mmCIF file with all atom_site columns, C-alpha atoms in Angstrom:
data_model
loop_
_atom_site.group_PDB
_atom_site.id
_atom_site.type_symbol
_atom_site.label_atom_id
_atom_site.label_alt_id
_atom_site.label_comp_id
_atom_site.label_asym_id
_atom_site.label_entity_id
_atom_site.label_seq_id
_atom_site.pdbx_PDB_ins_code
_atom_site.Cartn_x
_atom_site.Cartn_y
_atom_site.Cartn_z
_atom_site.occupancy
_atom_site.B_iso_or_equiv
_atom_site.pdbx_formal_charge
_atom_site.auth_seq_id
_atom_site.auth_comp_id
_atom_site.auth_asym_id
_atom_site.auth_atom_id
_atom_site.pdbx_PDB_model_num
ATOM 1   C CA . MET A 1 1   ? 18.259  10.108  11.553  1.00 61.00 ? 5   MET A CA 1
ATOM 2   C CA . GLU A 1 2   ? 15.613  7.932   9.869   1.00 78.00 ? 6   GLU A CA 1
ATOM 3   C CA . GLU A 1 3   ? 13.648  9.625   7.086   1.00 88.00 ? 7   GLU A CA 1
ATOM 4   C CA . ARG A 1 4   ? 9.914   9.701   7.840   1.00 93.00 ? 8   ARG A CA 1
ATOM 5   C CA . PRO A 1 5   ? 8.017   10.716  4.619   1.00 97.00 ? 9   PRO A CA 1
ATOM 6   C CA . PHE A 1 6   ? 4.608   9.369   5.824   1.00 98.00 ? 10  PHE A CA 1
ATOM 7   C CA . GLU A 1 7   ? 2.700   11.782  8.020   1.00 98.00 ? 11  GLU A CA 1
ATOM 8   C CA . PHE A 1 8   ? -0.633  11.490  9.842   1.00 98.00 ? 12  PHE A CA 1
ATOM 9   C CA . ASN A 1 9   ? -2.123  14.906  10.654  1.00 98.00 ? 13  ASN A CA 1
ATOM 10  C CA . GLY A 1 10  ? 1.254   16.495  10.014  1.00 98.00 ? 14  GLY A CA 1
ATOM 11  C CA . ILE A 1 11  ? 3.103   14.146  12.383  1.00 98.00 ? 15  ILE A CA 1
ATOM 12  C CA . PRO A 1 12  ? 5.931   12.146  10.797  1.00 98.00 ? 16  PRO A CA 1
ATOM 13  C CA . VAL A 1 13  ? 5.728   8.396   11.619  1.00 98.00 ? 17  VAL A CA 1
ATOM 14  C CA . LYS A 1 14  ? 7.998   5.412   11.135  1.00 97.00 ? 18  LYS A CA 1
ATOM 15  C CA . THR A 1 15  ? 7.943   4.282   7.527   1.00 97.00 ? 19  THR A CA 1
ATOM 16  C CA . PRO A 1 16  ? 5.754   1.189   7.160   1.00 98.00 ? 20  PRO A CA 1
ATOM 17  C CA . ASN A 1 17  ? 7.237   -2.063  5.993   1.00 98.00 ? 21  ASN A CA 1
ATOM 18  C CA . ALA A 1 18  ? 4.549   -2.150  3.404   1.00 98.00 ? 22  ALA A CA 1
ATOM 19  C CA . PHE A 1 19  ? 2.178   0.444   1.926   1.00 98.00 ? 23  PHE A CA 1
ATOM 20  C CA . LYS A 1 20  ? -0.030  -1.026  -0.837  1.00 98.00 ? 24  LYS A CA 1
ATOM 21  C CA . PRO A 1 21  ? -2.290  1.504   -2.595  1.00 98.00 ? 25  PRO A CA 1
ATOM 22  C CA . ASN A 1 22  ? -5.390  0.326   -4.381  1.00 97.00 ? 26  ASN A CA 1
ATOM 23  C CA . LEU A 1 23  ? -7.949  2.035   -6.661  1.00 97.00 ? 27  LEU A CA 1
ATOM 24  C CA . ALA A 1 24  ? -11.595 1.077   -6.882  1.00 97.00 ? 28  ALA A CA 1
ATOM 25  C CA . THR A 1 25  ? -13.842 2.448   -9.620  1.00 96.00 ? 29  THR A CA 1
ATOM 26  C CA . THR A 1 26  ? -17.575 2.568   -9.035  1.00 96.00 ? 30  THR A CA 1
ATOM 27  C CA . SER A 1 27  ? -19.994 2.504   -12.042 1.00 96.00 ? 31  SER A CA 1
ATOM 28  C CA . THR A 1 28  ? -23.556 3.698   -12.368 1.00 95.00 ? 32  THR A CA 1
ATOM 29  C CA . PRO A 1 29  ? -26.341 1.298   -11.562 1.00 95.00 ? 33  PRO A CA 1
ATOM 30  C CA . ASP A 1 30  ? -27.311 0.977   -15.257 1.00 93.00 ? 34  ASP A CA 1
ATOM 31  C CA . SER A 1 31  ? -23.840 -0.227  -16.214 1.00 95.00 ? 35  SER A CA 1
ATOM 32  C CA . GLY A 1 32  ? -23.615 -3.897  -17.158 1.00 94.00 ? 36  GLY A CA 1
ATOM 33  C CA . ARG A 1 33  ? -23.681 -6.428  -19.948 1.00 94.00 ? 37  ARG A CA 1
ATOM 34  C CA . THR A 1 34  ? -26.455 -6.652  -22.499 1.00 93.00 ? 38  THR A CA 1
ATOM 35  C CA . GLN A 1 35  ? -27.738 -9.908  -23.955 1.00 94.00 ? 39  GLN A CA 1
ATOM 36  C CA . ASP A 1 36  ? -25.014 -9.807  -26.637 1.00 95.00 ? 40  ASP A CA 1
ATOM 37  C CA . LEU A 1 37  ? -22.512 -9.863  -23.710 1.00 94.00 ? 41  LEU A CA 1
ATOM 38  C CA . ALA A 1 38  ? -21.103 -6.416  -24.621 1.00 95.00 ? 42  ALA A CA 1
ATOM 39  C CA . MET A 1 39  ? -20.202 -4.350  -21.577 1.00 94.00 ? 43  MET A CA 1
ATOM 40  C CA . HIS A 1 40  ? -21.748 -0.914  -21.191 1.00 95.00 ? 44  HIS A CA 1
ATOM 41  C CA . ASN A 1 41  ? -19.787 0.718   -18.422 1.00 95.00 ? 45  ASN A CA 1
ATOM 42  C CA . MET A 1 42  ? -20.456 4.227   -17.090 1.00 96.00 ? 46  MET A CA 1
ATOM 43  C CA . PRO A 1 43  ? -17.795 4.996   -14.418 1.00 96.00 ? 47  PRO A CA 1
ATOM 44  C CA . MET A 1 44  ? -18.865 7.417   -11.678 1.00 96.00 ? 48  MET A CA 1
ATOM 45  C CA . GLY A 1 45  ? -15.460 7.802   -10.080 1.00 96.00 ? 49  GLY A CA 1
ATOM 46  C CA . THR A 1 46  ? -12.523 6.149   -8.511  1.00 97.00 ? 50  THR A CA 1
ATOM 47  C CA . ILE A 1 47  ? -11.630 5.971   -4.809  1.00 97.00 ? 51  ILE A CA 1
ATOM 48  C CA . GLN A 1 48  ? -8.100  5.419   -3.560  1.00 97.00 ? 52  GLN A CA 1
ATOM 49  C CA . ASN A 1 49  ? -7.343  3.312   -0.530  1.00 97.00 ? 53  ASN A CA 1
ATOM 50  C CA . GLY A 1 50  ? -4.225  1.692   0.866   1.00 97.00 ? 54  GLY A CA 1
ATOM 51  C CA . ALA A 1 51  ? -3.033  -0.956  3.264   1.00 98.00 ? 55  ALA A CA 1
ATOM 52  C CA . PHE A 1 52  ? -0.390  -0.124  5.831   1.00 98.00 ? 56  PHE A CA 1
ATOM 53  C CA . GLU A 1 53  ? 1.716   -2.663  7.672   1.00 98.00 ? 57  GLU A CA 1
ATOM 54  C CA . TRP A 1 54  ? 4.501   -2.340  10.202  1.00 98.00 ? 58  TRP A CA 1
ATOM 55  C CA . GLU A 1 55  ? 6.478   -5.264  11.637  1.00 98.00 ? 59  GLU A CA 1
ATOM 56  C CA . TYR A 1 56  ? 7.990   -5.249  15.073  1.00 98.00 ? 60  TYR A CA 1
ATOM 57  C CA . ILE A 1 57  ? 6.861   -1.723  15.818  1.00 98.00 ? 61  ILE A CA 1
ATOM 58  C CA . GLU A 1 58  ? 7.613   -0.268  19.264  1.00 98.00 ? 62  GLU A CA 1
ATOM 59  C CA . LEU A 1 59  ? 4.571   0.251   21.470  1.00 98.00 ? 63  LEU A CA 1
ATOM 60  C CA . ASP A 1 60  ? 4.954   4.044   21.709  1.00 98.00 ? 64  ASP A CA 1
ATOM 61  C CA . GLU A 1 61  ? 5.326   4.392   17.935  1.00 98.00 ? 65  GLU A CA 1
ATOM 62  C CA . ALA A 1 62  ? 2.229   2.314   17.373  1.00 98.00 ? 66  ALA A CA 1
ATOM 63  C CA . ALA A 1 63  ? 0.324   4.371   19.913  1.00 98.00 ? 67  ALA A CA 1
ATOM 64  C CA . LEU A 1 64  ? 1.360   7.594   18.176  1.00 98.00 ? 68  LEU A CA 1
ATOM 65  C CA . ILE A 1 65  ? -0.016  6.282   14.843  1.00 98.00 ? 69  ILE A CA 1
ATOM 66  C CA . LEU A 1 66  ? -3.159  4.860   16.389  1.00 98.00 ? 70  LEU A CA 1
ATOM 67  C CA . SER A 1 67  ? -3.936  8.098   18.196  1.00 98.00 ? 71  SER A CA 1
ATOM 68  C CA . GLN A 1 68  ? -4.118  9.828   14.836  1.00 98.00 ? 72  GLN A CA 1
ATOM 69  C CA . ILE A 1 69  ? -6.633  7.392   13.175  1.00 98.00 ? 73  ILE A CA 1
ATOM 70  C CA . VAL A 1 70  ? -8.769  5.617   15.842  1.00 98.00 ? 74  VAL A CA 1
ATOM 71  C CA . ASP A 1 71  ? -12.326 6.977   16.090  1.00 98.00 ? 75  ASP A CA 1
ATOM 72  C CA . LYS A 1 72  ? -11.571 9.823   13.662  1.00 98.00 ? 76  LYS A CA 1
ATOM 73  C CA . SER A 1 73  ? -14.112 10.798  11.044  1.00 98.00 ? 77  SER A CA 1
ATOM 74  C CA . GLU A 1 74  ? -11.095 11.797  8.914   1.00 98.00 ? 78  GLU A CA 1
ATOM 75  C CA . TYR A 1 75  ? -7.412  12.551  9.116   1.00 98.00 ? 79  TYR A CA 1
ATOM 76  C CA . SER A 1 76  ? -4.814  14.013  6.810   1.00 98.00 ? 80  SER A CA 1
ATOM 77  C CA . LEU A 1 77  ? -2.214  11.599  5.351   1.00 98.00 ? 81  LEU A CA 1
ATOM 78  C CA . ARG A 1 78  ? 0.929   12.431  3.463   1.00 98.00 ? 82  ARG A CA 1
ATOM 79  C CA . HIS A 1 79  ? 1.411   9.542   1.001   1.00 97.00 ? 83  HIS A CA 1
ATOM 80  C CA . PRO A 1 80  ? 2.724   8.648   -2.417  1.00 97.00 ? 84  PRO A CA 1
ATOM 81  C CA . ASN A 1 81  ? -0.051  8.911   -5.021  1.00 96.00 ? 85  ASN A CA 1
ATOM 82  C CA . PRO A 1 82  ? 0.253   6.184   -7.727  1.00 96.00 ? 86  PRO A CA 1
ATOM 83  C CA . LEU A 1 83  ? -1.690  8.341   -10.217 1.00 96.00 ? 87  LEU A CA 1
ATOM 84  C CA . THR A 1 84  ? 0.635   11.386  -9.984  1.00 96.00 ? 88  THR A CA 1
ATOM 85  C CA . GLY A 1 85  ? 3.933   9.780   -8.903  1.00 97.00 ? 89  GLY A CA 1
ATOM 86  C CA . LYS A 1 86  ? 4.258   12.387  -6.210  1.00 97.00 ? 90  LYS A CA 1
ATOM 87  C CA . TRP A 1 87  ? 3.839   12.748  -2.471  1.00 97.00 ? 91  TRP A CA 1
ATOM 88  C CA . GLU A 1 88  ? 0.662   14.580  -1.503  1.00 97.00 ? 92  GLU A CA 1
ATOM 89  C CA . VAL A 1 89  ? -1.558  15.248  1.490   1.00 98.00 ? 93  VAL A CA 1
ATOM 90  C CA . SER A 1 90  ? -5.206  14.024  1.307   1.00 98.00 ? 94  SER A CA 1
ATOM 91  C CA . SER A 1 91  ? -7.958  13.254  3.771   1.00 98.00 ? 95  SER A CA 1
ATOM 92  C CA . PHE A 1 92  ? -8.599  9.611   4.659   1.00 98.00 ? 96  PHE A CA 1
ATOM 93  C CA . TYR A 1 93  ? -10.490 7.504   7.232   1.00 98.00 ? 97  TYR A CA 1
ATOM 94  C CA . THR A 1 94  ? -9.833  3.998   8.605   1.00 98.00 ? 98  THR A CA 1
ATOM 95  C CA . THR A 1 95  ? -12.285 1.181   9.271   1.00 98.00 ? 99  THR A CA 1
ATOM 96  C CA . ASN A 1 96  ? -10.160 -1.865  10.041  1.00 98.00 ? 100 ASN A CA 1
ATOM 97  C CA . ILE A 1 97  ? -7.177  -2.106  12.360  1.00 98.00 ? 101 ILE A CA 1
ATOM 98  C CA . SER A 1 98  ? -5.244  -5.232  13.273  1.00 98.00 ? 102 SER A CA 1
ATOM 99  C CA . ILE A 1 99  ? -2.615  -5.445  16.010  1.00 98.00 ? 103 ILE A CA 1
ATOM 100 C CA . GLY A 1 100 ? -0.368  -8.509  16.242  1.00 97.00 ? 104 GLY A CA 1
ATOM 101 C CA . SER A 1 101 ? 0.785   -10.102 19.410  1.00 98.00 ? 105 SER A CA 1
ATOM 102 C CA . HIS A 1 102 ? 3.134   -8.514  21.920  1.00 98.00 ? 106 HIS A CA 1
ATOM 103 C CA . ALA A 1 103 ? 6.833   -9.475  21.865  1.00 98.00 ? 107 ALA A CA 1
ATOM 104 C CA . VAL A 1 104 ? 10.230  -8.301  22.998  1.00 98.00 ? 108 VAL A CA 1
ATOM 105 C CA . SER A 1 105 ? 12.727  -7.576  20.252  1.00 97.00 ? 109 SER A CA 1
ATOM 106 C CA . SER A 1 106 ? 16.229  -6.323  20.821  1.00 96.00 ? 110 SER A CA 1
ATOM 107 C CA . GLY A 1 107 ? 15.188  -5.641  24.435  1.00 97.00 ? 111 GLY A CA 1
ATOM 108 C CA . LYS A 1 108 ? 12.232  -3.439  23.493  1.00 97.00 ? 112 LYS A CA 1
ATOM 109 C CA . ASP A 1 109 ? 8.492   -4.029  23.767  1.00 98.00 ? 113 ASP A CA 1
ATOM 110 C CA . VAL A 1 110 ? 6.941   -4.317  20.297  1.00 98.00 ? 114 VAL A CA 1
ATOM 111 C CA . TRP A 1 111 ? 3.776   -5.381  18.486  1.00 98.00 ? 115 TRP A CA 1
ATOM 112 C CA . LYS A 1 112 ? 4.706   -8.013  15.974  1.00 98.00 ? 116 LYS A CA 1
ATOM 113 C CA . THR A 1 113 ? 2.495   -6.341  13.468  1.00 98.00 ? 117 THR A CA 1
ATOM 114 C CA . LEU A 1 114 ? 0.299   -3.259  13.085  1.00 98.00 ? 118 LEU A CA 1
ATOM 115 C CA . SER A 1 115 ? -1.887  -3.005  9.995   1.00 98.00 ? 119 SER A CA 1
ATOM 116 C CA . PHE A 1 116 ? -4.879  -0.980  8.828   1.00 98.00 ? 120 PHE A CA 1
ATOM 117 C CA . ASN A 1 117 ? -6.681  0.415   5.823   1.00 98.00 ? 121 ASN A CA 1
ATOM 118 C CA . ALA A 1 118 ? -6.762  4.009   4.837   1.00 98.00 ? 122 ALA A CA 1
ATOM 119 C CA . ILE A 1 119 ? -9.630  5.078   2.531   1.00 98.00 ? 123 ILE A CA 1
ATOM 120 C CA . ARG A 1 120 ? -9.553  8.456   0.738   1.00 98.00 ? 124 ARG A CA 1
ATOM 121 C CA . MET A 1 121 ? -12.509 10.717  1.481   1.00 98.00 ? 125 MET A CA 1
ATOM 122 C CA . LYS A 1 122 ? -12.884 12.130  -2.008  1.00 97.00 ? 126 LYS A CA 1
ATOM 123 C CA . PRO A 1 123 ? -12.524 10.486  -5.432  1.00 95.00 ? 127 PRO A CA 1
ATOM 124 C CA . VAL A 1 124 ? -9.220  10.823  -7.251  1.00 91.00 ? 128 VAL A CA 1
#
């Protein structure tokens, strides 16, 4: 049986072909360069986000994933955290979803791609 370490709301899902975590640090409004071009940076915090992508994902598997994230103010996600090197569960939300064209692969209906962003609710 296929290992399924990623979970949305406690539901194991097919492992994505790609999961690309990102970190974005926000600084205070008074951060910036002075006239001597020296940077004066005051970080407020860092938010984690990630990009998921599946290729040739069966329609029912895609529907299972989408039912956990579409129109949700937040959902739980089990994911690898690049800052700790461990799997953990955190709250995320999604704003952008892209579904590729329909195809038949190995006799099964599939979406050629399914991709979306996952943005962590709280700073890391």
